[in-house]
XYZ file of N, CA and C in Angstrom:
300
model
N -105.922 -183.256 47.010
C -105.170 -182.026 48.040
C -106.157 -181.675 49.012
N -105.445 -181.758 50.174
C -105.585 -181.284 51.374
C -106.685 -180.209 51.538
N -107.502 -180.049 51.867
C -108.476 -178.439 52.197
C -107.354 -177.710 53.413
N -106.485 -176.668 52.190
C -105.633 -176.037 52.933
C -105.674 -175.020 54.201
N -107.420 -174.654 54.194
C -107.285 -174.017 55.885
C -107.711 -175.045 56.657
N -107.984 -175.943 56.484
C -107.862 -177.119 57.537
C -107.063 -177.484 58.054
N -105.779 -177.405 57.306
C -104.473 -177.694 57.444
C -104.125 -176.441 58.660
N -104.190 -175.474 58.082
C -103.816 -173.920 58.452
C -104.283 -173.797 60.025
N -105.720 -174.403 59.974
C -106.633 -174.340 61.418
C -105.653 -175.221 62.278
N -105.420 -176.258 61.669
C -104.733 -177.619 62.707
C -103.335 -176.914 63.006
N -102.898 -176.346 62.229
C -101.167 -176.135 62.432
C -101.559 -174.801 63.738
N -102.364 -174.105 63.492
C -102.764 -172.894 64.708
C -102.979 -173.393 65.733
N -103.439 -174.759 65.899
C -104.017 -175.103 67.215
C -102.309 -175.730 67.288
N -101.714 -176.648 66.845
C -100.714 -177.010 67.388
C -99.455 -176.195 67.662
N -99.636 -175.102 66.737
C -98.482 -174.081 67.156
C -99.080 -173.252 68.544
N -99.965 -172.941 68.971
C -100.730 -172.546 70.328
C -99.756 -173.559 71.314
N -100.419 -174.669 71.228
C -99.747 -175.835 72.062
C -98.256 -175.687 72.457
N -97.408 -175.710 70.976
C -95.861 -175.518 70.863
C -95.660 -174.209 71.654
N -96.206 -173.316 71.137
C -95.404 -171.968 71.805
C -96.136 -171.386 73.422
N -96.836 -172.161 73.834
C -96.809 -172.092 75.189
C -96.668 -173.249 76.116
N -96.429 -174.582 75.692
C -96.483 -175.698 76.984
C -94.690 -175.646 76.567
N -94.696 -175.878 78.420
C -92.790 -175.625 78.295
C -92.412 -177.274 77.938
N -93.449 -178.407 77.324
C -92.608 -179.372 77.170
C -92.440 -179.337 76.215
N -92.262 -178.276 75.393
C -91.902 -178.170 73.813
C -90.788 -176.610 73.954
N -90.566 -176.592 74.990
C -89.299 -175.439 75.206
C -88.188 -175.120 74.074
N -88.033 -176.785 73.567
C -86.587 -176.247 73.004
C -87.374 -176.715 71.348
N -88.569 -176.499 71.093
C -88.956 -176.140 69.726
C -88.824 -174.779 69.164
N -88.136 -174.635 68.241
C -88.050 -173.411 67.831
C -88.726 -172.686 66.588
N -89.448 -174.115 65.607
C -90.188 -173.410 64.281
C -91.257 -174.872 64.272
N -91.959 -174.290 63.429
C -93.059 -175.174 62.760
C -93.111 -174.811 61.585
N -93.014 -175.896 60.365
C -92.983 -175.397 59.075
C -93.507 -176.284 58.433
N -95.015 -176.658 57.783
C -95.692 -177.369 57.486
C -95.495 -177.046 55.691
N -95.113 -178.122 54.908
C -95.297 -177.784 53.456
C -96.689 -178.985 53.007
N -97.549 -178.411 51.802
C -98.394 -178.845 51.059
C -97.866 -179.385 49.785
N -97.647 -180.334 49.495
C -97.101 -180.536 47.956
C -96.166 -179.483 47.768
N -95.096 -179.537 48.602
C -93.989 -178.716 48.236
C -94.211 -176.959 48.603
N -95.500 -176.504 48.711
C -95.871 -175.128 49.017
C -95.827 -175.158 50.339
N -94.945 -174.046 51.346
C -95.485 -173.972 52.835
C -96.891 -173.525 52.819
N -97.869 -173.786 53.852
C -98.850 -173.547 54.204
C -98.965 -172.777 55.736
N -97.789 -173.230 56.532
C -97.907 -172.918 57.635
C -96.047 -172.709 58.146
N -95.718 -171.927 58.715
C -94.423 -171.320 58.877
C -94.323 -170.414 59.847
N -94.144 -170.953 61.322
C -93.931 -170.096 62.582
C -92.524 -170.266 63.335
N -92.034 -169.249 63.737
C -91.054 -169.199 64.722
C -91.352 -168.889 66.012
N -91.187 -169.407 66.782
C -91.757 -169.243 68.468
C -90.118 -169.341 69.460
N -89.309 -169.306 69.334
C -88.329 -169.016 70.155
C -86.960 -169.165 69.877
N -85.915 -168.491 70.460
C -84.404 -169.353 69.468
C -83.985 -168.295 68.339
N -82.612 -169.077 68.083
C -82.370 -168.416 66.966
C -83.240 -168.893 65.441
N -83.417 -168.100 64.475
C -83.875 -168.427 63.446
C -83.392 -169.004 62.440
N -82.175 -169.085 62.560
C -81.225 -170.301 62.124
C -80.864 -171.204 63.607
N -80.706 -172.391 63.330
C -80.373 -172.960 64.377
C -79.208 -173.965 63.716
N -78.195 -174.199 64.855
C -77.306 -175.245 64.432
C -78.137 -176.835 64.122
N -77.793 -177.634 63.307
C -78.541 -178.426 62.733
C -77.349 -179.989 62.418
N -76.111 -179.476 63.145
C -75.311 -180.318 62.864
C -75.799 -182.120 63.204
N -76.068 -181.975 64.138
C -76.897 -183.452 64.505
C -77.666 -183.811 63.816
N -78.634 -183.271 63.273
C -79.888 -183.894 62.342
C -79.577 -183.890 60.987
N -78.417 -183.403 60.261
C -77.869 -183.334 58.847
C -77.720 -185.091 58.774
N -77.050 -185.946 59.506
C -76.301 -187.007 59.371
C -77.813 -187.863 58.970
N -79.033 -188.080 60.024
C -80.052 -188.203 59.576
C -80.694 -188.329 58.323
N -80.992 -186.606 58.259
C -81.506 -186.340 57.113
C -80.667 -187.309 55.944
N -79.233 -186.776 55.536
C -78.683 -187.877 54.482
C -78.904 -189.324 54.521
N -78.853 -189.891 55.498
C -79.184 -191.247 55.567
C -80.515 -191.773 55.380
N -81.674 -190.499 55.177
C -82.730 -190.860 55.119
C -83.102 -190.755 53.407
N -82.377 -189.478 53.274
C -82.257 -189.403 51.711
C -81.524 -190.550 50.678
N -80.472 -191.180 51.482
C -79.634 -192.106 50.547
C -80.496 -193.080 50.666
N -80.818 -193.869 51.729
C -82.111 -194.487 51.783
C -82.973 -194.950 50.494
N -83.841 -193.668 50.681
C -84.619 -193.539 49.811
C -84.276 -193.815 48.361
N -83.072 -192.935 48.154
C -82.456 -192.951 46.829
C -81.819 -194.934 46.102
N -81.769 -194.873 47.589
C -80.932 -196.468 47.398
C -82.189 -197.485 46.542
N -83.173 -197.120 47.764
C -84.594 -198.103 47.370
C -85.197 -198.028 45.862
N -85.057 -196.578 45.332
C -85.502 -196.255 44.040
C -84.267 -196.845 42.692
N -83.153 -197.184 43.622
C -82.283 -197.775 42.571
C -81.811 -196.276 42.172
N -81.235 -194.971 42.744
C -80.679 -194.470 41.849
C -79.477 -193.952 42.732
N -78.503 -195.045 43.407
C -77.672 -195.308 44.088
C -76.988 -196.714 43.553
N -75.791 -196.677 43.348
C -74.831 -198.313 43.401
C -75.233 -198.991 44.390
N -74.813 -200.286 44.073
C -75.086 -201.413 45.171
C -74.067 -200.708 46.365
N -74.707 -201.028 47.535
C -73.676 -200.680 48.771
C -72.403 -201.619 48.916
N -72.420 -202.323 48.279
C -71.075 -203.288 48.324
C -70.027 -202.808 47.213
N -69.984 -201.436 46.616
C -69.306 -201.247 45.539
C -68.060 -200.323 46.330
N -67.122 -200.307 45.961
C -66.346 -199.861 46.530
C -65.913 -198.091 46.475
N -66.149 -197.533 47.431
C -66.269 -195.912 47.438
C -65.335 -195.293 46.136
N -64.106 -196.212 45.978
C -63.097 -195.064 44.860
C -63.950 -195.509 43.499
N -64.950 -196.787 42.900
C -65.633 -196.603 42.243
C -66.690 -195.920 41.833
N -67.284 -195.391 43.017
C -68.509 -194.638 42.525
C -68.250 -193.406 42.770
N -66.771 -192.733 43.644
C -66.600 -191.486 43.699
C -65.179 -191.544 43.148
N -64.890 -191.755 42.232
C -63.598 -191.761 41.417
C -62.541 -190.448 42.269
N -62.929 -189.269 42.402
C -62.702 -188.469 43.002
C -61.577 -188.573 44.136
N -62.366 -189.631 44.991
C -61.696 -190.229 46.298
C -60.564 -190.664 46.141
N -60.442 -191.208 44.540
C -58.817 -191.782 44.755
C -58.536 -192.917 45.241
N -57.240 -192.992 45.360
C -56.501 -194.142 46.204
C -55.754 -193.481 47.365
N -55.552 -194.255 48.000
C -54.669 -193.939 49.236
C -52.905 -194.118 48.689
N -52.309 -192.809 49.327
C -51.337 -192.574 48.503
C -49.933 -193.738 48.738
N -49.912 -194.314 50.257
C -49.256 -195.178 50.484
C -49.370 -196.424 50.311
N -50.376 -196.930 49.940
C -50.714 -198.317 49.530
C -51.257 -198.673 48.368
N -51.631 -197.238 47.662
C -52.136 -197.920 46.634
C -53.277 -198.290 46.539
N -54.103 -198.405 47.398
C -55.271 -199.345 47.989
C -56.267 -198.395 47.714
N -57.635 -198.745 47.491
C -58.779 -197.672 47.603
C -59.095 -196.887 49.054
N -59.503 -195.735 49.016
C -59.672 -195.192 50.017
C -59.505 -194.077 50.284
N -59.466 -192.878 49.263
C -58.409 -191.741 49.403
C -58.891 -190.578 50.541
N -59.155 -189.709 50.157
C -59.435 -188.458 51.380
C -61.004 -187.941 51.476
N -61.878 -188.874 50.878
C -63.047 -188.282 50.772
C -63.739 -188.569 52.332
């Protein structure tokens, strides 16, 4: 376990730069977790809750990649309707690929 006081001190130094340097004008928040617990959580500018629509695809892809590597997902060649039966089949053709 790292020295939490040192982690917080480093975060404050980084936070000082983020809060004052115009190169980071679009950075709204810095949150650092150690072993799942927040040790630093600072809001700098902008809305407290930001739109993250573009980020969610990256996060989902990253989590899916980790899950696949750990063997928690079926093979990537498996048809979607076999992995997610709720997706069903197409009504017109009867082929896999419902509305998921």
